[in-house]
Amino acid sequence: MIITMQRGAARSQIDHVIDRIRELGYEPHPIFGVERTVIAAVGDERGKHQLEALESAPGVERVTPILQPFKLVGNEVKPEKTVVQVGGVKFGGDQFGVMAGPCSVETREQILETARAVKRAGAQVLRGGAFKPRTSPYSFQGLAEEGLKLLAEARAETGLPVVTEVMNPRDIELVVNYADCLQIGARNMQNFPLLKEVGQTRKPILLKRGMMATMEELLMSAEYIASEGNKEIILCERGIRTFEKYTRNTFDVSAIPVLQSYTHLPVIADPSHGVGIRRFVPAMAKAAVASGADGLMIEVHPNPENAYSDGAQSLLPDQFEKMMRELEGYVKLEGKHL
Ligand code: PEP
Ligand code: MN
């Protein structure tokens, strides 16, 4: 239920409503707007008639049901866009944010060289996996803490904040010590215990769409994180699995504007995993900008031929730089800046 307070309602009236919501067994989520305060009461909808009675509480204008199955991440409760900051870089505002770097952190030289190159080209956040979700247990699994330390070193040198994946709840504490943003990968989008745990951290979360997940499922996964108290969530379209074989995944560009019509959270796109083939990445990046994405995640590797993972879809530094230059005009057309 959404309890809309009257314009200029007293703080004591707002507090009374919040207390009543709690007494009725719901979780109150107040949003203090400039104009008025709106309080979302989230919980088991079966007792909603009791909440409806709050319409007669002092200072309340109206009580309306939330129709979307996701409450906190939906734009029914909060129509204005959320801006999520990753180490000072804003996603969801006028700035178009670009996260770039290798799929995996491999060596000190590799991550430092890539970090310098993506920074020079205009990326604002460095990506790199230290814990890698690989299809085969025999493939490179990531450098774990050593990789996190290298990311921290690259951040210290370049000033770029760092996003990296966490796959296991028992690694969260470790990753939080090093990362500016925690990535939940496609394979873990519905790992509900993991979502709940990262929801208890105070780090922004990059939540990637599962390869077989609907947009509603993605939003419900974001809801898991938000319902634990962490509302700093960036959604990421990274391609879904279809019958098509000429691309690694099918990059669902339509998810960008459609998600944005349901949620206030920023939505970025990862055309690298979306298409999976280096030479098509720039075109898909442009498509993402044109469809209103709030940012991009791009894989870049100085020597893709010898990459430990995802070399085929990684841009060389000069290709990335060229793409960034080409994107400038597209970003401007969208009323944003790099
Ligand atoms: C990645 O970002 O390298 C990755 C593993 O992505 P996804 O979870 O989207 O496959
Ligand atoms: Mn990858």
mmCIF file of C-alpha atoms and ligand atoms in Angstrom:
data_model
loop_
_atom_site.group_PDB
_atom_site.id
_atom_site.type_symbol
_atom_site.label_atom_id
_atom_site.label_comp_id
_atom_site.label_asym_id
_atom_site.label_seq_id
_atom_site.Cartn_x
_atom_site.Cartn_y
_atom_site.Cartn_z
ATOM 1 C CA MET A 1 0.000 0.000 0.000
ATOM 2 C CA ILE A 2 1.090 3.557 -0.636
ATOM 3 C CA ILE A 3 0.153 6.030 2.057
ATOM 4 C CA THR A 4 0.308 9.509 0.584
ATOM 5 C CA MET A 5 0.570 12.200 3.236
ATOM 6 C CA GLN A 6 -1.024 15.608 2.795
ATOM 7 C CA ARG A 7 1.182 18.458 1.628
ATOM 8 C CA GLY A 8 2.785 19.933 4.721
ATOM 9 C CA ALA A 9 1.827 17.030 7.009
ATOM 10 C CA ALA A 10 3.500 17.357 10.416
ATOM 11 C CA ARG A 11 6.439 15.148 11.300
ATOM 12 C CA SER A 12 4.421 13.778 14.243
ATOM 13 C CA GLN A 13 1.638 12.727 11.833
ATOM 14 C CA ILE A 14 4.158 10.991 9.583
ATOM 15 C CA ASP A 15 5.702 9.221 12.581
ATOM 16 C CA HIS A 16 2.280 8.109 13.760
ATOM 17 C CA VAL A 17 1.547 6.523 10.381
ATOM 18 C CA ILE A 18 4.967 4.831 10.361
ATOM 19 C CA ASP A 19 4.300 3.410 13.854
ATOM 20 C CA ARG A 20 0.854 2.138 12.837
ATOM 21 C CA ILE A 21 2.272 0.448 9.716
ATOM 22 C CA ARG A 22 4.779 -1.372 11.925
ATOM 23 C CA GLU A 23 2.115 -2.341 14.468
ATOM 24 C CA LEU A 24 0.084 -3.868 11.646
ATOM 25 C CA GLY A 25 3.042 -6.064 10.724
ATOM 26 C CA TYR A 26 4.235 -4.163 7.641
ATOM 27 C CA GLU A 27 7.590 -2.601 6.907
ATOM 28 C CA PRO A 28 7.336 1.173 6.418
ATOM 29 C CA HIS A 29 9.529 2.730 3.704
ATOM 30 C CA PRO A 30 9.055 6.495 3.828
ATOM 31 C CA ILE A 31 10.118 8.644 0.888
ATOM 32 C CA PHE A 32 10.478 12.261 1.947
ATOM 33 C CA GLY A 33 9.836 14.268 -1.216
ATOM 34 C CA VAL A 34 10.104 18.035 -1.618
ATOM 35 C CA GLU A 35 6.344 18.325 -2.081
ATOM 36 C CA ARG A 36 5.068 15.617 0.211
ATOM 37 C CA THR A 37 5.924 12.419 1.988
ATOM 38 C CA VAL A 38 4.881 9.052 0.644
ATOM 39 C CA ILE A 39 5.146 5.924 2.759
ATOM 40 C CA ALA A 40 5.186 2.485 1.202
ATOM 41 C CA ALA A 41 3.862 -0.238 3.513
ATOM 42 C CA VAL A 42 5.381 -3.478 2.339
ATOM 43 C CA GLY A 43 4.358 -6.912 3.549
ATOM 44 C CA ASP A 44 1.808 -9.656 3.259
ATOM 45 C CA GLU A 45 -1.121 -8.099 1.399
ATOM 46 C CA ARG A 46 -3.683 -10.181 3.270
ATOM 47 C CA GLY A 47 -4.136 -7.634 6.040
ATOM 48 C CA LYS A 48 -4.445 -4.700 3.717
ATOM 49 C CA HIS A 49 -7.904 -3.594 4.837
ATOM 50 C CA GLN A 50 -6.338 -2.566 8.149
ATOM 51 C CA LEU A 51 -3.913 -0.376 6.258
ATOM 52 C CA GLU A 52 -6.778 1.110 4.284
ATOM 53 C CA ALA A 53 -8.193 2.384 7.564
ATOM 54 C CA LEU A 54 -5.148 4.645 7.849
ATOM 55 C CA GLU A 55 -6.890 6.927 5.384
ATOM 56 C CA SER A 56 -8.643 8.472 8.371
ATOM 57 C CA ALA A 57 -5.421 9.094 10.322
ATOM 58 C CA PRO A 58 -4.475 12.779 10.703
ATOM 59 C CA GLY A 59 -2.334 14.136 7.871
ATOM 60 C CA VAL A 60 -3.081 11.266 5.476
ATOM 61 C CA GLU A 61 -4.388 12.196 2.047
ATOM 62 C CA ARG A 62 -5.030 8.744 0.602
ATOM 63 C CA VAL A 63 -4.141 5.093 0.751
ATOM 64 C CA THR A 64 -3.712 3.266 -2.554
ATOM 65 C CA PRO A 65 -2.644 -0.273 -3.351
ATOM 66 C CA ILE A 66 0.718 -0.904 -5.042
ATOM 67 C CA LEU A 67 -0.173 -2.846 -8.148
ATOM 68 C CA GLN A 68 3.307 -3.859 -9.264
ATOM 69 C CA PRO A 69 4.600 -7.072 -7.632
ATOM 70 C CA PHE A 70 7.856 -5.247 -6.861
ATOM 71 C CA LYS A 71 7.222 -2.448 -4.402
ATOM 72 C CA LEU A 72 10.465 -0.698 -3.543
ATOM 73 C CA VAL A 73 12.117 -0.746 -6.957
ATOM 74 C CA GLY A 74 8.935 0.096 -8.868
ATOM 75 C CA ASN A 75 8.142 3.607 -10.002
ATOM 76 C CA GLU A 76 4.623 3.571 -8.583
ATOM 77 C CA VAL A 77 5.994 4.408 -5.156
ATOM 78 C CA LYS A 78 8.917 6.523 -6.369
ATOM 79 C CA PRO A 79 8.372 8.090 -9.791
ATOM 80 C CA GLU A 80 11.613 10.099 -9.812
ATOM 81 C CA LYS A 81 14.782 8.359 -10.973
ATOM 82 C CA THR A 82 17.317 7.086 -8.489
ATOM 83 C CA VAL A 83 20.910 8.171 -8.989
ATOM 84 C CA VAL A 84 23.356 5.514 -7.805
ATOM 85 C CA GLN A 85 26.904 6.597 -7.050
ATOM 86 C CA VAL A 86 29.831 4.270 -7.540
ATOM 87 C CA GLY A 87 32.769 5.951 -5.827
ATOM 88 C CA GLY A 88 31.503 9.371 -6.905
ATOM 89 C CA VAL A 89 30.492 8.332 -10.439
ATOM 90 C CA LYS A 90 26.775 8.839 -10.926
ATOM 91 C CA PHE A 91 24.498 6.406 -12.748
ATOM 92 C CA GLY A 92 20.966 7.551 -13.514
ATOM 93 C CA GLY A 93 21.538 11.289 -13.889
ATOM 94 C CA ASP A 94 22.900 13.401 -16.722
ATOM 95 C CA GLN A 95 26.211 11.617 -16.690
ATOM 96 C CA PHE A 96 26.533 8.531 -18.861
ATOM 97 C CA GLY A 97 28.640 6.069 -16.875
ATOM 98 C CA VAL A 98 31.034 3.635 -18.491
ATOM 99 C CA MET A 99 32.503 0.665 -16.626
ATOM 100 C CA ALA A 100 35.315 -1.017 -18.519
ATOM 101 C CA GLY A 101 38.075 -3.519 -17.980
ATOM 102 C CA PRO A 102 38.959 -7.140 -18.473
ATOM 103 C CA CYS A 103 36.617 -10.025 -17.857
ATOM 104 C CA SER A 104 39.073 -11.445 -15.292
ATOM 105 C CA VAL A 105 41.902 -9.907 -13.333
ATOM 106 C CA GLU A 106 44.836 -12.010 -14.527
ATOM 107 C CA THR A 107 48.129 -10.353 -13.664
ATOM 108 C CA ARG A 108 49.361 -7.107 -12.155
ATOM 109 C CA GLU A 109 50.615 -5.852 -15.538
ATOM 110 C CA GLN A 110 47.375 -6.819 -17.290
ATOM 111 C CA ILE A 111 45.044 -5.020 -14.888
ATOM 112 C CA LEU A 112 47.257 -1.934 -14.530
ATOM 113 C CA GLU A 113 47.734 -1.597 -18.268
ATOM 114 C CA THR A 114 44.007 -2.024 -18.903
ATOM 115 C CA ALA A 115 43.061 0.398 -16.130
ATOM 116 C CA ARG A 116 45.342 3.098 -17.567
ATOM 117 C CA ALA A 117 44.007 2.523 -21.077
ATOM 118 C CA VAL A 118 40.303 2.604 -20.197
ATOM 119 C CA LYS A 119 40.821 5.680 -18.056
ATOM 120 C CA ARG A 120 42.608 7.446 -20.906
ATOM 121 C CA ALA A 121 39.693 6.569 -23.197
ATOM 122 C CA GLY A 122 37.164 8.060 -20.771
ATOM 123 C CA ALA A 123 35.815 5.153 -18.713
ATOM 124 C CA GLN A 124 34.867 6.207 -15.184
ATOM 125 C CA VAL A 125 34.767 2.798 -13.431
ATOM 126 C CA LEU A 126 37.162 -0.151 -13.688
ATOM 127 C CA ARG A 127 35.700 -3.652 -13.942
ATOM 128 C CA GLY A 128 37.482 -6.958 -13.436
ATOM 129 C CA GLY A 129 36.489 -10.318 -12.017
ATOM 130 C CA ALA A 130 38.398 -11.866 -9.121
ATOM 131 C CA PHE A 131 35.789 -14.577 -8.543
ATOM 132 C CA LYS A 132 34.730 -15.982 -11.902
ATOM 133 C CA PRO A 133 31.587 -18.034 -12.599
ATOM 134 C CA ARG A 134 32.886 -20.515 -15.166
ATOM 135 C CA THR A 135 30.929 -23.254 -16.912
ATOM 136 C CA SER A 136 33.809 -25.687 -16.381
ATOM 137 C CA PRO A 137 35.422 -26.290 -12.996
ATOM 138 C CA TYR A 138 38.715 -26.726 -14.887
ATOM 139 C CA SER A 139 38.632 -23.210 -16.369
ATOM 140 C CA PHE A 140 40.373 -20.283 -14.664
ATOM 141 C CA GLN A 141 38.376 -19.476 -11.539
ATOM 142 C CA GLY A 142 39.842 -16.057 -10.765
ATOM 143 C CA LEU A 143 42.635 -14.836 -8.483
ATOM 144 C CA ALA A 144 40.292 -14.321 -5.499
ATOM 145 C CA GLU A 145 41.807 -11.986 -2.865
ATOM 146 C CA GLU A 146 44.968 -11.505 -4.907
ATOM 147 C CA GLY A 147 42.779 -10.189 -7.734
ATOM 148 C CA LEU A 148 40.961 -7.858 -5.360
ATOM 149 C CA LYS A 149 44.293 -6.463 -4.168
ATOM 150 C CA LEU A 150 45.346 -5.825 -7.759
ATOM 151 C CA LEU A 151 42.071 -4.015 -8.430
ATOM 152 C CA ALA A 152 42.694 -1.853 -5.365
ATOM 153 C CA GLU A 153 46.181 -1.085 -6.657
ATOM 154 C CA ALA A 154 44.778 -0.112 -10.056
ATOM 155 C CA ARG A 155 42.248 2.145 -8.321
ATOM 156 C CA ALA A 156 44.984 3.767 -6.234
ATOM 157 C CA GLU A 157 46.970 4.532 -9.361
ATOM 158 C CA THR A 158 44.197 5.659 -11.705
ATOM 159 C CA GLY A 159 41.543 6.919 -9.292
ATOM 160 C CA LEU A 160 38.930 4.734 -11.002
ATOM 161 C CA PRO A 161 36.425 3.118 -8.614
ATOM 162 C CA VAL A 162 36.154 -0.640 -8.949
ATOM 163 C CA VAL A 163 33.283 -3.043 -9.665
ATOM 164 C CA THR A 164 33.813 -6.761 -9.190
ATOM 165 C CA GLU A 165 31.654 -9.861 -8.897
ATOM 166 C CA VAL A 166 30.797 -11.679 -5.685
ATOM 167 C CA MET A 167 29.374 -15.174 -6.052
ATOM 168 C CA ASN A 168 29.299 -16.546 -2.550
ATOM 169 C CA PRO A 169 27.805 -15.022 0.610
ATOM 170 C CA ARG A 170 30.910 -16.048 2.547
ATOM 171 C CA ASP A 171 33.097 -13.828 0.312
ATOM 172 C CA ILE A 172 30.988 -10.685 0.714
ATOM 173 C CA GLU A 173 32.922 -9.344 3.696
ATOM 174 C CA LEU A 174 36.181 -9.736 1.796
ATOM 175 C CA VAL A 175 34.927 -8.187 -1.441
ATOM 176 C CA VAL A 176 33.335 -5.269 0.421
ATOM 177 C CA ASN A 177 36.799 -4.372 1.749
ATOM 178 C CA TYR A 178 38.113 -3.807 -1.758
ATOM 179 C CA ALA A 179 35.241 -3.009 -4.130
ATOM 180 C CA ASP A 180 33.255 0.183 -4.695
ATOM 181 C CA CYS A 181 30.392 -1.765 -6.272
ATOM 182 C CA LEU A 182 29.414 -5.425 -5.951
ATOM 183 C CA GLN A 183 28.427 -7.236 -9.131
ATOM 184 C CA ILE A 184 25.848 -10.005 -9.001
ATOM 185 C CA GLY A 185 26.330 -11.987 -12.189
ATOM 186 C CA ALA A 186 23.729 -13.421 -14.515
ATOM 187 C CA ARG A 187 24.115 -16.924 -13.069
ATOM 188 C CA ASN A 188 23.354 -15.663 -9.582
ATOM 189 C CA MET A 189 20.500 -13.315 -10.363
ATOM 190 C CA GLN A 190 18.135 -15.622 -8.526
ATOM 191 C CA ASN A 191 20.500 -16.744 -5.791
ATOM 192 C CA PHE A 192 18.151 -15.386 -3.152
ATOM 193 C CA PRO A 193 20.385 -15.918 -0.078
ATOM 194 C CA LEU A 194 23.158 -14.010 -1.912
ATOM 195 C CA LEU A 195 20.759 -11.209 -2.875
ATOM 196 C CA LYS A 196 19.617 -10.887 0.742
ATOM 197 C CA GLU A 197 23.193 -10.745 2.003
ATOM 198 C CA VAL A 198 24.326 -8.048 -0.421
ATOM 199 C CA GLY A 199 21.129 -6.214 0.496
ATOM 200 C CA GLN A 200 22.576 -5.857 3.973
ATOM 201 C CA THR A 201 25.761 -4.187 2.783
ATOM 202 C CA ARG A 202 26.081 -0.476 2.123
ATOM 203 C CA LYS A 203 27.792 -0.894 -1.248
ATOM 204 C CA PRO A 204 26.033 -0.203 -4.536
ATOM 205 C CA ILE A 205 25.016 -3.372 -6.362
ATOM 206 C CA LEU A 206 25.274 -4.056 -10.080
ATOM 207 C CA LEU A 207 22.595 -6.661 -10.739
ATOM 208 C CA LYS A 208 22.902 -8.418 -14.098
ATOM 209 C CA ARG A 209 19.932 -9.997 -15.795
ATOM 210 C CA GLY A 210 19.915 -13.772 -15.752
ATOM 211 C CA MET A 211 20.315 -15.352 -19.173
ATOM 212 C CA MET A 212 16.886 -16.947 -18.853
ATOM 213 C CA ALA A 213 15.217 -14.316 -16.726
ATOM 214 C CA THR A 214 12.272 -12.150 -17.605
ATOM 215 C CA MET A 215 12.384 -8.452 -16.854
ATOM 216 C CA GLU A 216 9.893 -8.999 -14.052
ATOM 217 C CA GLU A 217 12.160 -11.627 -12.503
ATOM 218 C CA LEU A 218 15.067 -9.182 -12.685
ATOM 219 C CA LEU A 219 12.996 -6.543 -10.932
ATOM 220 C CA MET A 220 11.891 -9.043 -8.273
ATOM 221 C CA SER A 221 15.556 -9.903 -7.659
ATOM 222 C CA ALA A 222 16.302 -6.201 -7.234
ATOM 223 C CA GLU A 223 13.388 -6.126 -4.799
ATOM 224 C CA TYR A 224 15.120 -8.783 -2.677
ATOM 225 C CA ILE A 225 18.144 -6.505 -2.338
ATOM 226 C CA ALA A 226 16.072 -3.388 -1.680
ATOM 227 C CA SER A 227 13.886 -5.123 0.895
ATOM 228 C CA GLU A 228 17.005 -5.779 2.986
ATOM 229 C CA GLY A 229 17.673 -2.048 3.080
ATOM 230 C CA ASN A 230 20.067 -1.494 0.188
ATOM 231 C CA LYS A 231 18.401 0.644 -2.473
ATOM 232 C CA GLU A 232 21.612 1.455 -4.359
ATOM 233 C CA ILE A 233 21.032 -0.892 -7.276
ATOM 234 C CA ILE A 234 22.028 -0.611 -10.930
ATOM 235 C CA LEU A 235 20.329 -3.046 -13.310
ATOM 236 C CA CYS A 236 22.241 -4.452 -16.267
ATOM 237 C CA GLU A 237 20.943 -5.980 -19.485
ATOM 238 C CA ARG A 238 23.574 -8.470 -20.700
ATOM 239 C CA GLY A 239 21.750 -10.572 -23.257
ATOM 240 C CA ILE A 240 19.456 -13.540 -22.929
ATOM 241 C CA ARG A 241 19.681 -17.030 -24.331
ATOM 242 C CA THR A 242 17.608 -17.701 -27.417
ATOM 243 C CA PHE A 243 17.719 -20.120 -30.366
ATOM 244 C CA GLU A 244 20.126 -17.805 -32.212
ATOM 245 C CA LYS A 245 23.599 -19.251 -32.729
ATOM 246 C CA TYR A 246 25.468 -16.502 -34.586
ATOM 247 C CA THR A 247 25.783 -14.519 -31.358
ATOM 248 C CA ARG A 248 26.715 -15.689 -27.835
ATOM 249 C CA ASN A 249 23.468 -14.290 -26.431
ATOM 250 C CA THR A 250 20.658 -12.208 -27.844
ATOM 251 C CA PHE A 251 21.211 -8.649 -26.675
ATOM 252 C CA ASP A 252 17.765 -7.496 -25.599
ATOM 253 C CA VAL A 253 17.900 -3.772 -26.320
ATOM 254 C CA SER A 254 14.169 -3.516 -25.682
ATOM 255 C CA ALA A 255 14.786 -4.351 -22.020
ATOM 256 C CA ILE A 256 16.435 -0.950 -21.523
ATOM 257 C CA PRO A 257 13.434 1.348 -22.128
ATOM 258 C CA VAL A 258 10.944 -1.250 -20.909
ATOM 259 C CA LEU A 259 12.709 -1.731 -17.557
ATOM 260 C CA GLN A 260 12.963 2.037 -17.209
ATOM 261 C CA SER A 261 9.217 2.311 -17.629
ATOM 262 C CA TYR A 262 8.716 0.092 -14.549
ATOM 263 C CA THR A 263 11.551 1.114 -12.257
ATOM 264 C CA HIS A 264 13.291 4.207 -10.943
ATOM 265 C CA LEU A 265 16.625 2.363 -10.811
ATOM 266 C CA PRO A 266 19.338 3.131 -13.371
ATOM 267 C CA VAL A 267 19.643 0.606 -16.196
ATOM 268 C CA ILE A 268 22.942 -0.018 -17.957
ATOM 269 C CA ALA A 269 23.871 -2.402 -20.751
ATOM 270 C CA ASP A 270 26.662 -4.919 -21.271
ATOM 271 C CA PRO A 271 26.917 -5.446 -25.033
ATOM 272 C CA SER A 272 30.135 -7.477 -24.596
ATOM 273 C CA HIS A 273 28.296 -10.440 -23.083
ATOM 274 C CA GLY A 274 25.152 -9.431 -24.956
ATOM 275 C CA VAL A 275 26.589 -10.161 -28.389
ATOM 276 C CA GLY A 276 29.779 -11.999 -27.416
ATOM 277 C CA ILE A 277 31.747 -11.078 -30.548
ATOM 278 C CA ARG A 278 34.231 -8.205 -30.489
ATOM 279 C CA ARG A 279 33.390 -6.621 -33.822
ATOM 280 C CA PHE A 280 29.710 -6.204 -33.006
ATOM 281 C CA VAL A 281 30.192 -4.652 -29.572
ATOM 282 C CA PRO A 282 30.453 -0.986 -30.696
ATOM 283 C CA ALA A 283 27.216 -1.170 -32.734
ATOM 284 C CA MET A 284 25.354 -2.658 -29.788
ATOM 285 C CA ALA A 285 26.853 -0.065 -27.449
ATOM 286 C CA LYS A 286 25.438 2.663 -29.701
ATOM 287 C CA ALA A 287 22.062 0.921 -29.723
ATOM 288 C CA ALA A 288 22.116 0.871 -25.920
ATOM 289 C CA VAL A 289 22.858 4.596 -25.738
ATOM 290 C CA ALA A 290 20.100 5.354 -28.240
ATOM 291 C CA SER A 291 17.595 3.318 -26.270
ATOM 292 C CA GLY A 292 18.202 5.406 -23.173
ATOM 293 C CA ALA A 293 20.667 3.331 -21.149
ATOM 294 C CA ASP A 294 22.229 5.082 -18.163
ATOM 295 C CA GLY A 295 25.609 3.551 -18.834
ATOM 296 C CA LEU A 296 27.633 0.698 -20.270
ATOM 297 C CA MET A 297 29.820 -2.148 -19.117
ATOM 298 C CA ILE A 298 32.465 -3.100 -21.677
ATOM 299 C CA GLU A 299 35.145 -5.790 -21.608
ATOM 300 C CA VAL A 300 38.594 -4.563 -22.659
ATOM 301 C CA HIS A 301 41.806 -6.580 -22.756
ATOM 302 C CA PRO A 302 45.303 -5.576 -23.922
ATOM 303 C CA ASN A 303 45.898 -9.022 -25.402
ATOM 304 C CA PRO A 304 42.532 -10.702 -25.996
ATOM 305 C CA GLU A 305 44.092 -13.630 -27.803
ATOM 306 C CA ASN A 306 45.681 -14.759 -24.557
ATOM 307 C CA ALA A 307 42.887 -13.707 -22.205
ATOM 308 C CA TYR A 308 41.967 -16.212 -19.476
ATOM 309 C CA SER A 309 38.266 -15.580 -20.162
ATOM 310 C CA ASP A 310 36.030 -13.865 -22.711
ATOM 311 C CA GLY A 311 38.844 -12.842 -25.070
ATOM 312 C CA ALA A 312 36.607 -13.139 -28.134
ATOM 313 C CA GLN A 313 34.321 -10.384 -26.943
ATOM 314 C CA SER A 314 36.961 -8.104 -25.407
ATOM 315 C CA LEU A 315 37.888 -4.915 -27.244
ATOM 316 C CA LEU A 316 41.512 -3.932 -27.627
ATOM 317 C CA PRO A 317 42.316 -0.650 -25.871
ATOM 318 C CA ASP A 318 42.473 1.317 -29.131
ATOM 319 C CA GLN A 319 39.164 -0.171 -30.287
ATOM 320 C CA PHE A 320 37.643 0.869 -26.969
ATOM 321 C CA GLU A 321 39.025 4.368 -27.345
ATOM 322 C CA LYS A 322 37.600 4.654 -30.863
ATOM 323 C CA MET A 323 34.215 3.436 -29.648
ATOM 324 C CA MET A 324 34.201 5.959 -26.809
ATOM 325 C CA ARG A 325 34.896 8.773 -29.251
ATOM 326 C CA GLU A 326 32.073 7.606 -31.486
ATOM 327 C CA LEU A 327 29.706 7.352 -28.550
ATOM 328 C CA GLU A 328 30.156 10.994 -27.580
ATOM 329 C CA GLY A 329 27.691 12.250 -30.181
ATOM 330 C CA TYR A 330 25.128 9.575 -29.353
ATOM 331 C CA VAL A 331 25.349 10.341 -25.647
ATOM 332 C CA LYS A 332 24.898 14.058 -26.374
ATOM 333 C CA LEU A 333 21.810 13.371 -28.500
ATOM 334 C CA GLU A 334 20.322 11.664 -25.444
ATOM 335 C CA GLY A 335 20.899 14.798 -23.409
ATOM 336 C CA LYS A 336 23.699 13.267 -21.365
ATOM 337 C CA HIS A 337 27.456 13.607 -21.175
ATOM 338 C CA LEU A 338 30.307 11.149 -20.754
HETATM 339 C C1 PEP B 1 31.174 -10.848 -16.382
HETATM 340 O O1 PEP B 1 30.779 -9.697 -16.203
HETATM 341 O O2 PEP B 1 32.345 -11.148 -16.721
HETATM 342 C C2 PEP B 1 30.189 -11.953 -16.290
HETATM 343 C C3 PEP B 1 30.539 -13.163 -15.880
HETATM 344 O O3 PEP B 1 28.975 -11.547 -16.682
HETATM 345 P P1 PEP B 1 27.562 -12.336 -16.695
HETATM 346 O O4 PEP B 1 27.286 -12.656 -15.262
HETATM 347 O O5 PEP B 1 26.627 -11.343 -17.288
HETATM 348 O O6 PEP B 1 27.751 -13.562 -17.548
HETATM 349 MN MN MN B 2 33.124 -11.843 -18.939
#
